[in-house]
Amino acid sequence: MSILENLNEQQIAAVKQVEGPVIVFAGAGTGKTKTLTSRIAYMISEKNINPKNILAITFNKKATNEMRERISNLCGEEAKYVTISTIHSFCARILRQTITKLGYEKNFEIIDDDDANKLINELYKELDLSRKYFSPKAAYNIISAYKNGIGELNGVPKQIYDHYQKSLKENNQVDFDDLLVLTEEIFTSFPDVLEHFQNKYQYILVDEFQDTNIIQYSIIKLLALKHQNIFVVGDDDQSIYSFRGANVGNMYQFSKDFDAKLFKLTQNYRSTNAILKGSNNLISHNLKREKKELYSENPGSLQDIVIHDAYYYEDEPRFIVDEIKKLVRNGYDYKDIAILYRTNVISRNIELALIENGIPYVIYGGFAFLKRKEIKDVISYLKFIMDSENIFHFKRIINLPARGIGDKTIEKLLEGKEAKGLTLFEAIDELHSSSASSKTEALVNFKNLIISLKEDFDTMQLPDFYEHMLNVTGYLDYIKEQALEDEETHRIDNIQEFKSILVQLETRPDLQDLTSKEKLLVGFDDVILDETLGTKQDVNGVVLSTVHSVKGLEFKVVFVTALEEGIFPSLKNDSEIEEERRIAYVAFTRAKEKVYMTCVSRRLIYGRVVLNQKSRFITEYIASQDWKEHLEEKKEAADNTPIKTGDKVVHFNFGEGIVVSENNAIIQVLFDKDHSLRKILRNHPSLRKK
């Protein structure tokens, strides 16, 4: 099969421009991943470029796996030599080879944001800092933003930052942001190291370029400066992660920095033309963008775009549930349907309605697998067995399960260790000999347990050792007891599922020559940076999600809810409206066949009922002549059809109901909200057919 087969003219032009800097503005659903992977295959197969000289940066691990599979299908075995990685994983790989130049040890540990916040909490206690003006969480967010090139550090955050970085380095730890910061420091401080990687990666491709932040672009730019063979693809209309530091301006700056050739992809393969026309109408209101009109060869119908403007907040979930039932009766699966919202608070009433009606659902972008307490516990056990001087992990596991060792005993132990320059195990023996007690006896037993496990670790394969460790430490029994008390059996499932990761590490071809310790170090880098780990796949349930969490996904039917001023768009000031509009654009372009837009006049939120205006995004979406004609036709059809028994109706004050009887000009309506039965004039202006 030809690599260029099934590509359109726009895609082929971008694929063939192999040399020099290239930027591709690729609209939603226009096949940018297909274009990027085809380009890599074309470079290898047609241009004879060594795959070891190719680096592809992706947005997440899911995209990495998908890209590797596609390239493999196009050019076979050569695909495995291409470096395909998220930016954080790539930087971790660079630092594993070079970080000793900055005074860290090669086996540094990457900590996640939960552990980073825990460390900052401890620093607040040590430094006796007030939480009145800056909470530890706020201080961490400010520090993270600073590391990513946003804002300055002053006052308490600056004080915390200095101690935080000092503590990380003393414990040979780095956080996610440090992976970027330290890589940039290596590249700028050691030109020979930079040149080595420039020569290694002579061809660089970057996916989702609109989601890069300032420091990520700096690293990419440094790598590309020597050979200038850099290909970036993204969509400025889908830049929705400014809260993470993403800078859509990178797309416009790139053309200036590299004098790049520009291509556009505008043929959409996901949505109908009816959906795209409205989406084009909407996004055209943004001024700071590269103009492009998406189109599809699938016309669709304006009937597939439904606007439901309800009076009361309880009407919205009822309408959604009714429509889902109709869709399923008409052949859709639950998993074909997504309900999207700007903020999580909107989901509560929708969830309740789905539960009441027996409709299965999954919440996308939920609690990450590796952030679950039981998983962090077993990782701490494994890391402490590998490095028994790691106080961070010692403190976490010493009383898991409970061993009766109090905080004061631990504090005394660590003070003695520091004062006399002892190892942790030497300090345990010293403390026990000077003040023998049940608590120090428990410390000695713990020390002996870990020493025994260290010996076992060197003689067993990782999955077998893991099961052995869970049993002899008593941790598995502890989790079973906890699960019984809390009725949360998923904790046991999670513990067992972690074994799958170890099986994969043990069998990975590229790790066969490594020791168990080296395999775990590589594996922990991979899993801690894999945000998709443990997410449910192929569950036949309606997907509930914020718009941010489903970017990159697609569904046959999408409900975009709470389209009201103050909620969606959620505005603090007018300067944010362009990003809010991009979020709405992403939401609508997830749909392949049908879009539902819902809003209500009176919404219960944060404990009070508020009056909301309909979102400007609905008005902007339908602002075209064909929509005006469509709405006029609907109005005329509604006006010409009298309300009769069995019809569903909506009343301005009473909400939705059903007509149960009629007598000339009078009808009787049973209303859903309060189950009241009311007589109303058939042509009353407050009443309309649903």
XYZ file of C-alpha atoms in Angstrom:
690
model
C 0.000 0.000 0.000
C 1.299 3.456 -0.912
C 2.007 5.714 2.064
C 0.243 8.587 0.297
C -2.819 6.494 -0.501
C -6.035 7.757 1.153
C -4.515 11.191 1.843
C -6.124 14.305 0.388
C -4.171 16.966 -1.532
C -3.713 19.185 1.527
C -2.297 16.267 3.553
C 0.005 15.090 0.741
C 1.505 18.573 0.377
C 2.341 18.663 4.093
C 3.745 15.103 4.064
C 6.086 15.738 1.131
C 7.635 18.906 2.595
C 10.302 16.972 4.503
C 13.176 19.457 4.719
C 13.109 22.727 6.624
C 10.628 24.202 9.110
C 6.915 23.506 8.509
C 3.782 24.527 10.399
C 0.406 22.921 9.731
C -2.826 24.513 10.954
C -5.068 21.457 11.150
C -8.739 21.964 11.969
C -10.739 19.601 14.177
C -11.183 16.142 12.629
C -9.001 16.881 9.601
C -6.663 13.905 10.075
C -3.624 15.637 11.562
C -2.377 12.470 13.307
C -2.762 10.555 10.035
C -0.795 13.304 8.280
C 1.962 13.308 10.885
C 2.354 9.519 10.967
C 2.255 9.301 7.157
C 4.984 11.931 7.048
C 7.235 9.894 9.345
C 6.637 6.752 7.269
C 7.328 8.741 4.076
C 10.594 10.085 5.535
C 11.759 6.560 6.355
C 10.517 4.645 3.308
C 10.775 7.234 0.524
C 13.518 9.599 1.725
C 15.703 6.960 3.456
C 16.013 9.011 6.636
C 17.386 7.000 9.550
C 14.472 6.437 11.971
C 16.892 6.849 14.886
C 17.252 10.494 13.821
C 13.511 11.156 14.119
C 11.838 12.510 17.251
C 8.047 12.839 17.517
C 6.604 14.742 20.499
C 2.998 13.883 21.388
C 0.444 15.321 23.792
C -0.236 12.177 25.861
C 0.662 8.489 26.176
C -2.490 7.394 24.336
C -1.406 9.436 21.298
C 2.111 7.975 21.569
C 0.833 4.391 21.384
C -1.568 5.200 18.540
C 1.157 6.937 16.541
C 3.636 4.074 16.922
C 1.018 1.555 15.793
C 0.118 3.616 12.711
C 3.747 4.098 11.657
C 4.404 0.396 12.153
C 1.469 -0.442 9.856
C 2.892 1.886 7.195
C 6.594 1.018 7.254
C 7.018 -2.085 9.419
C 9.890 -2.835 11.791
C 11.664 0.484 11.196
C 8.968 2.216 13.275
C 10.397 0.883 16.537
C 13.561 2.958 16.096
C 11.664 6.271 15.966
C 11.615 8.114 19.296
C 7.954 8.842 20.035
C 7.286 10.397 23.397
C 5.403 12.972 25.416
C 7.518 16.022 26.217
C 7.783 15.066 29.918
C 8.841 11.489 29.145
C 11.379 12.738 26.617
C 12.861 15.149 29.167
C 12.998 12.370 31.775
C 14.979 10.283 29.272
C 17.410 13.167 28.659
C 17.886 13.725 32.396
C 18.528 10.034 33.105
C 21.639 10.459 30.943
C 22.751 13.946 31.968
C 21.359 15.046 35.344
C 24.605 14.339 37.224
C 25.945 17.539 35.610
C 23.496 19.452 37.811
C 24.467 17.701 41.038
C 21.682 15.114 41.150
C 22.201 11.356 41.170
C 21.287 9.365 38.058
C 18.595 7.359 39.879
C 16.549 10.463 40.789
C 12.892 9.982 41.649
C 10.000 11.762 39.905
C 7.277 12.828 42.336
C 3.705 13.653 41.289
C 1.707 16.706 42.302
C 0.121 14.923 45.294
C 3.541 14.193 46.792
C 4.730 17.697 45.912
C 1.777 19.182 47.795
C 2.478 16.884 50.744
C 6.098 18.103 50.857
C 4.985 21.743 50.798
C 2.548 21.037 53.635
C 5.441 19.696 55.698
C 7.497 22.799 54.872
C 4.680 25.023 56.130
C 4.893 23.213 59.483
C 8.699 23.358 59.624
C 8.795 27.066 58.767
C 5.739 27.853 60.942
C 4.055 29.687 58.080
C 0.522 31.050 58.209
C -1.994 29.574 55.775
C -4.186 32.677 55.943
C -2.986 34.360 52.759
C -1.409 31.445 50.876
C -2.520 27.857 51.355
C 0.075 25.150 50.563
C -1.972 24.261 47.469
C -1.941 27.896 46.287
C 1.813 28.133 46.919
C 2.410 24.973 44.865
C 0.291 26.308 41.992
C 2.249 29.590 41.993
C 5.563 27.690 42.034
C 4.413 25.429 39.195
C 3.292 28.417 37.122
C 6.647 30.138 37.741
C 8.568 27.065 36.574
C 6.497 27.046 33.399
C 7.317 30.654 32.609
C 4.198 32.316 34.019
C 4.439 35.021 36.678
C 6.941 35.920 39.363
C 7.764 34.646 42.851
C 7.488 36.949 45.851
C 6.867 36.721 49.576
C 5.695 33.392 50.973
C 5.745 31.505 47.617
C 9.385 32.592 47.101
C 10.326 31.431 50.609
C 8.549 28.107 50.054
C 10.111 27.733 46.595
C 13.672 28.022 47.950
C 13.096 25.413 50.673
C 11.051 23.191 48.359
C 13.789 23.026 45.717
C 16.450 22.470 48.369
C 14.462 19.590 49.867
C 13.865 18.017 46.450
C 17.549 18.099 45.594
C 18.617 16.740 48.998
C 16.231 13.809 48.489
C 17.287 13.356 44.838
C 13.762 14.121 43.666
C 12.296 16.179 40.830
C 8.693 17.162 40.189
C 6.952 17.163 36.804
C 7.861 20.795 36.138
C 11.518 20.161 36.984
C 11.702 17.652 34.143
C 11.265 20.606 31.790
C 13.207 23.205 33.792
C 16.269 21.004 34.304
C 16.318 19.818 30.676
C 16.309 23.421 29.498
C 19.083 24.190 31.996
C 21.158 21.266 30.698
C 20.716 22.402 27.082
C 21.587 26.044 27.792
C 24.451 25.387 30.237
C 26.178 22.551 28.376
C 26.385 23.264 24.604
C 28.143 19.963 23.967
C 25.180 18.041 25.441
C 22.740 20.076 23.353
C 24.744 19.449 20.183
C 24.816 15.714 20.905
C 21.008 15.589 21.006
C 20.675 17.975 18.055
C 22.730 15.559 15.959
C 20.793 12.591 17.261
C 17.372 14.117 16.521
C 17.831 15.836 13.173
C 14.128 15.622 12.302
C 11.610 16.754 14.899
C 7.806 16.543 14.699
C 5.434 18.010 17.304
C 1.746 17.138 17.605
C -0.851 19.387 19.335
C 1.577 22.295 19.120
C -1.091 24.750 20.321
C -0.899 23.071 23.747
C 2.821 23.703 24.323
C 3.840 26.211 26.970
C 6.750 28.649 26.950
C 9.395 26.309 28.395
C 8.296 23.348 26.236
C 8.649 25.462 23.121
C 12.058 26.650 24.342
C 13.289 23.023 24.628
C 11.884 22.099 21.194
C 13.358 25.231 19.631
C 16.819 24.564 21.108
C 16.792 21.027 19.709
C 15.710 22.187 16.240
C 17.955 25.232 15.768
C 20.918 23.384 14.247
C 19.220 21.358 11.489
C 15.951 23.341 11.181
C 14.005 20.210 10.153
C 11.023 20.776 12.395
C 7.394 20.015 11.614
C 4.694 21.251 14.014
C 0.981 20.601 13.679
C -1.858 22.009 15.715
C -5.039 24.046 15.733
C -5.132 27.499 17.273
C -8.939 27.153 17.415
C -8.532 24.266 19.883
C -6.095 25.866 22.312
C -7.971 25.425 25.610
C -5.299 24.744 28.224
C -4.081 28.211 29.222
C -4.727 27.249 32.871
C -1.868 24.737 32.434
C 0.337 27.381 30.825
C -0.396 26.426 27.193
C 0.423 29.378 24.965
C -1.429 29.565 21.642
C 1.000 32.358 20.705
C 3.666 29.681 20.150
C 1.948 28.845 16.851
C 2.326 32.409 15.594
C 5.826 32.848 17.063
C 7.046 29.654 15.385
C 6.631 31.114 11.887
C 8.732 34.108 12.896
C 11.454 32.069 14.618
C 11.845 29.554 11.795
C 10.515 31.259 8.651
C 8.313 28.194 8.245
C 6.252 27.016 5.286
C 2.562 27.063 6.220
C -0.067 24.460 5.297
C -3.738 24.155 6.271
C -5.924 21.064 6.664
C -9.624 21.929 6.348
C -11.405 18.793 5.110
C -13.089 17.281 8.146
C -13.605 13.499 8.332
C -15.541 13.415 11.612
C -18.577 15.692 11.599
C -21.369 16.468 9.156
C -21.296 19.713 7.212
C -24.317 20.913 9.202
C -22.326 20.616 12.444
C -19.262 22.238 10.889
C -21.173 25.235 9.494
C -22.337 26.157 12.969
C -18.875 25.552 14.430
C -17.348 27.764 11.719
C -19.918 30.471 12.527
C -18.995 30.286 16.199
C -15.207 30.371 15.940
C -15.228 33.133 13.316
C -16.006 35.548 16.171
C -12.448 35.033 17.463
C -10.096 37.648 16.035
C -6.722 36.132 17.053
C -6.630 33.079 14.791
C -5.444 31.699 11.475
C -8.649 31.776 9.412
C -9.862 28.427 8.049
C -13.276 27.079 7.073
C -13.831 23.396 7.805
C -15.982 21.387 5.429
C -17.165 17.805 5.081
C -18.385 15.640 2.222
C -21.111 14.358 4.560
C -23.875 17.008 4.396
C -25.967 16.011 7.391
C -29.047 18.008 8.313
C -29.869 20.991 10.488
C -32.481 18.692 12.072
C -29.538 16.941 13.760
C -28.724 20.092 15.749
C -31.212 20.509 18.591
C -31.442 23.525 20.881
C -33.371 22.932 24.103
C -34.109 26.141 25.991
C -35.793 25.069 29.247
C -37.314 27.239 31.938
C -36.220 25.352 35.082
C -33.014 23.478 35.903
C -34.836 20.172 36.550
C -36.132 20.184 32.954
C -32.612 19.860 31.512
C -31.728 16.366 32.837
C -35.256 15.132 32.051
C -34.897 16.259 28.452
C -31.431 14.665 28.162
C -32.654 11.344 29.574
C -35.697 11.297 27.257
C -33.514 11.972 24.215
C -30.977 9.287 25.207
C -33.801 6.747 25.467
C -35.007 7.717 21.971
C -31.489 7.511 20.560
C -30.936 4.036 22.025
C -34.313 2.878 20.682
C -33.155 4.115 17.271
C -30.001 1.993 17.325
C -27.352 4.052 19.130
C -25.217 2.483 21.869
C -24.834 4.320 25.167
C -21.107 4.709 24.495
C -21.920 6.637 21.293
C -23.261 9.472 23.454
C -21.386 12.106 25.484
C -22.741 14.721 27.882
C -20.282 17.602 28.162
C -20.130 20.547 30.536
C -17.823 23.471 31.205
C -17.502 22.724 34.909
C -17.968 19.585 37.016
C -20.671 21.107 39.251
C -23.164 20.735 36.390
C -22.908 16.940 36.381
C -24.672 16.206 39.693
C -28.304 16.488 38.515
C -27.499 14.743 35.248
C -25.900 11.820 37.107
C -28.953 11.489 39.382
C -31.286 11.455 36.374
C -29.228 8.770 34.636
C -29.187 6.634 37.787
C -32.943 7.013 38.322
C -33.579 5.899 34.747
C -31.137 2.978 34.796
C -28.897 4.487 32.117
C -25.256 3.305 32.450
C -22.589 5.990 32.387
C -18.877 6.561 32.954
C -17.190 9.735 34.126
C -14.219 10.415 31.876
C -11.030 11.888 33.274
C -11.714 10.627 36.780
C -9.261 9.818 39.562
C -5.939 8.722 38.081
C -4.860 5.155 38.835
C -1.442 6.126 40.171
C -2.916 8.736 42.521
C -4.906 6.135 44.425
C -3.609 5.708 47.943
C -3.076 1.945 47.749
C -1.027 2.265 44.543
C 1.143 5.013 46.019
C 1.660 2.771 49.073
C 2.953 -0.246 47.125
C 5.184 1.999 45.008
C 6.646 3.417 48.233
C 7.333 -0.107 49.482
C 9.147 -1.002 46.254
C 11.136 2.227 46.224
C 12.154 1.889 49.876
C 13.296 -1.692 49.283
C 15.495 -0.396 46.449
C 16.770 2.580 48.470
C 16.442 2.260 52.224
C 17.826 5.740 52.861
C 14.758 7.311 51.296
C 13.086 9.003 54.262
C 10.137 10.161 52.169
C 9.016 6.576 51.500
C 10.045 5.372 54.966
C 7.588 7.826 56.542
C 4.814 6.675 54.222
C 5.071 2.927 54.836
C 6.353 2.606 58.390
C 2.799 2.254 59.751
C 1.190 0.535 56.762
C -0.055 -1.715 58.226
C -0.015 -0.186 61.730
C 3.092 -1.101 63.737
C 2.488 1.131 66.746
C 5.373 3.473 65.907
C 4.385 7.037 66.786
C 5.461 10.367 65.283
C 7.675 11.178 68.283
C 9.605 7.910 67.907
C 10.161 8.602 64.195
C 11.236 12.172 64.953
C 13.722 10.948 67.594
C 15.053 8.314 65.171
C 15.663 10.829 62.391
C 17.251 13.374 64.761
C 19.697 10.687 65.947
C 20.440 9.661 62.376
C 21.218 13.262 61.394
C 23.236 14.116 64.504
C 25.516 11.059 64.328
C 25.717 10.681 60.538
C 24.232 7.180 60.611
C 22.361 5.241 57.978
C 18.671 4.766 58.742
C 19.138 1.135 59.746
C 22.127 2.015 61.956
C 20.010 4.707 63.607
C 17.271 2.126 64.309
C 19.767 -0.185 66.049
C 21.255 2.758 67.980
C 17.832 3.933 69.166
C 16.798 0.415 70.205
C 20.008 -0.174 72.171
C 19.640 3.142 74.022
C 15.909 2.912 74.772
C 14.521 -0.569 74.243
C 10.728 -0.537 74.044
C 7.897 -2.099 72.076
C 8.118 0.796 69.627
C 11.843 0.453 68.994
C 11.394 -3.336 68.849
C 8.828 -2.750 66.078
C 11.379 -0.578 64.254
C 13.974 -3.360 64.433
C 11.426 -5.882 63.128
C 10.620 -3.526 60.252
C 14.325 -3.135 59.461
C 14.812 -6.916 59.401
C 11.745 -7.328 57.184
C 13.131 -4.867 54.629
C 16.606 -6.495 54.694
C 14.981 -9.869 54.029
C 12.926 -8.386 51.170
C 16.064 -6.827 49.664
C 17.604 -10.286 49.437
C 14.434 -11.719 47.881
C 14.260 -8.810 45.420
C 17.584 -9.843 43.876
C 16.509 -13.442 43.295
C 12.890 -13.193 42.114
C 11.128 -11.874 39.032
C 9.201 -8.647 39.616
C 5.607 -10.032 39.530
C 6.496 -12.901 41.899
C 8.369 -10.595 44.231
C 5.424 -8.191 44.284
C 3.020 -10.901 45.474
C 5.584 -12.055 48.042
C 6.055 -8.470 49.300
C 2.306 -7.907 49.679
C 1.999 -11.035 51.795
C 5.034 -10.809 54.098
C 4.548 -7.099 54.854
C 0.901 -7.746 55.733
C -0.152 -4.991 53.340
C -2.550 -7.166 51.322
C -4.390 -8.271 54.481
C -4.471 -4.632 55.608
C -6.088 -3.558 52.308
C -8.603 -6.399 52.495
C -9.630 -5.267 55.990
C -9.906 -1.653 54.812
C -11.958 -2.706 51.791
C -14.296 -4.702 54.030
C -14.834 -1.742 56.360
C -15.297 0.823 53.565
C -17.106 -1.554 51.179
C -14.594 -0.537 48.506
C -13.416 -3.767 46.892
C -11.862 -1.798 44.016
C -8.831 -1.222 46.264
C -8.006 -4.924 46.091
C -8.599 -4.864 42.321
C -6.211 -1.913 41.984
C -3.515 -3.722 43.980
C -3.853 -6.759 41.724
C -3.925 -4.622 38.562
C -0.576 -3.063 39.486
C 0.922 -6.509 38.971
C 0.059 -6.136 35.248
C 2.503 -3.237 35.036
C 5.262 -5.403 36.525
C 4.485 -8.252 34.114
C 4.849 -5.807 31.197
C 8.175 -4.549 32.569
C 9.477 -8.067 33.014
C 8.619 -9.000 29.418
C 9.510 -5.773 27.558
C 12.128 -6.638 24.882
C 14.082 -3.401 25.382
C 14.554 -4.111 29.120
C 15.789 -7.696 28.978
C 19.424 -6.811 29.723
C 18.557 -4.713 32.788
C 18.466 -5.709 36.446
C 15.160 -5.715 38.330
C 16.091 -2.395 39.928
C 16.882 -0.822 36.544
C 13.626 -2.177 35.107
C 11.663 -0.591 37.939
C 13.408 2.768 37.498
C 12.478 2.795 33.804
C 9.003 1.504 34.565
C 8.251 4.085 37.247
C 9.229 6.866 34.834
C 6.822 5.434 32.270
C 3.860 4.838 34.555
C 4.078 8.046 36.583
C 4.034 10.041 33.337
C 1.183 8.016 31.802
C -1.994 9.959 32.587
C -4.175 7.409 30.746
C -3.220 4.458 32.978
C -6.170 2.725 34.582
C -8.870 4.635 32.656
C -11.814 2.503 31.606
C -11.944 1.475 27.980
C -14.858 0.162 25.896
C -17.473 0.473 28.637
C -20.967 0.723 27.121
C -22.063 3.755 29.066
C -22.902 7.373 28.324
C -19.752 9.463 28.809
C -19.978 12.359 31.269
C -17.076 14.764 31.080
C -15.804 18.302 31.121
C -14.936 19.555 27.653
C -11.236 19.722 28.584
C -11.075 15.996 29.362
C -12.480 14.791 26.021
C -10.406 16.900 23.667
C -9.157 14.513 20.962
C -12.100 12.136 21.375
C -15.223 11.848 19.222
C -18.799 10.630 19.711
C -21.767 10.109 17.430
C -23.961 12.274 19.653
C -22.909 15.119 21.947
C -25.006 17.018 24.491
C -23.400 20.346 25.407
C -25.106 21.437 28.618
C -25.569 24.589 30.695
C -24.898 26.905 27.757
C -25.605 29.998 29.823
C -23.794 33.275 30.378
C -21.661 32.972 33.507
C -21.414 29.172 33.218
C -20.490 28.563 29.583
C -18.892 30.991 28.903
C -17.503 31.140 32.428
C -16.067 34.628 32.400
C -14.098 36.652 34.870
C -13.385 39.318 32.265
C -13.839 39.878 28.537
C -10.203 39.062 27.748
C -10.973 35.377 28.377
C -13.858 35.133 25.896
C -11.729 33.858 22.999
C -10.537 30.838 24.976
C -14.074 30.189 26.242
C -15.247 30.228 22.625
C -12.500 27.770 21.695
C -13.717 25.460 24.488
C -17.240 25.593 23.022
C -15.807 24.945 19.548
C -13.999 21.853 20.854
C -17.237 20.656 22.474
C -19.340 20.966 19.298
C -16.690 19.412 17.039
C -16.571 16.232 19.148
C -19.899 15.274 17.494
C -20.068 13.141 14.379
C -23.824 13.063 13.746
C -25.883 15.004 16.289
C -25.416 17.985 18.599
C -27.766 18.930 21.414
C -27.374 22.331 23.100
C -29.188 22.801 26.401
C -29.717 25.814 28.622
C -32.161 26.850 31.342
C -33.475 30.199 32.521
C -33.341 29.308 36.217
C -30.449 27.147 37.451
C -29.744 25.842 40.936
C -25.987 26.204 41.458
C -23.825 26.664 44.555
C -26.934 26.410 46.734
C -29.031 29.130 45.113
C -31.268 29.565 42.095
C -29.807 32.048 39.601
C -31.353 33.637 36.509
C -29.144 33.024 33.496
C -29.193 34.405 29.986
C -28.779 31.993 27.101
C -25.103 31.646 26.093
C -23.920 33.885 23.289
C -22.347 30.735 21.810
C -25.779 29.375 20.834
C -26.603 32.623 19.058
C -23.221 32.677 17.314
C -23.548 29.021 16.257
C -26.853 29.599 14.440
C -25.915 33.023 12.984
C -26.285 32.213 9.267
C -28.984 32.481 6.615
C -29.642 28.741 6.373
C -30.205 28.611 10.124
C -32.651 31.536 9.985
C -34.619 29.737 7.279
C -34.504 26.472 9.265
C -35.820 28.157 12.426
C -38.587 29.879 10.463
C -39.648 26.522 9.002
C -39.702 24.966 12.492
C -41.751 27.871 13.831
C -44.269 27.640 10.997
C -44.559 23.872 11.425
C -45.121 24.295 15.168
C -47.687 27.069 14.611
C -49.651 24.991 12.100
C -49.865 21.900 14.303
C -52.461 22.180 17.097
C -51.656 20.810 20.531
C -53.550 17.576 21.171
C -53.830 14.761 23.711
C -50.532 12.886 24.148
C -48.356 15.823 23.077
C -45.425 16.867 25.247
C -45.503 20.570 26.035
C -43.415 23.188 27.837
C -44.951 25.958 29.958
C -43.042 29.129 30.822
C -43.758 28.751 34.563
C -44.571 25.088 35.142
C -41.972 23.456 32.911
C -42.509 20.268 30.897
C -45.641 18.150 30.879
C -47.960 15.966 28.814
C -51.477 16.756 27.529
C -53.878 14.212 29.085
C -57.210 15.551 27.710
C -58.719 18.302 25.558
C -62.059 20.071 25.265
C -62.312 22.639 22.480
C -60.025 25.548 23.472
C -59.054 24.023 26.852
C -56.469 21.287 27.436
C -55.427 19.493 30.641
C -51.688 19.104 31.263
C -49.941 16.850 33.789
C -46.679 18.618 34.691
C -43.523 16.635 35.442
C -41.998 18.966 38.009
C -44.713 18.960 40.682
C -47.101 16.326 39.213
C -49.850 18.961 39.110
C -52.812 18.692 36.716
C -53.760 22.073 35.224
C -56.331 23.385 32.733
C -54.799 25.814 30.230
C -55.909 27.561 27.039
C -54.667 25.550 24.062
C -53.170 28.659 22.398
C -51.874 30.366 25.555
C -48.593 32.279 24.767
C -46.814 30.668 27.755
C -47.344 27.199 26.291
C -45.558 25.546 23.392
C -45.309 22.061 21.968
C -42.031 20.337 22.809
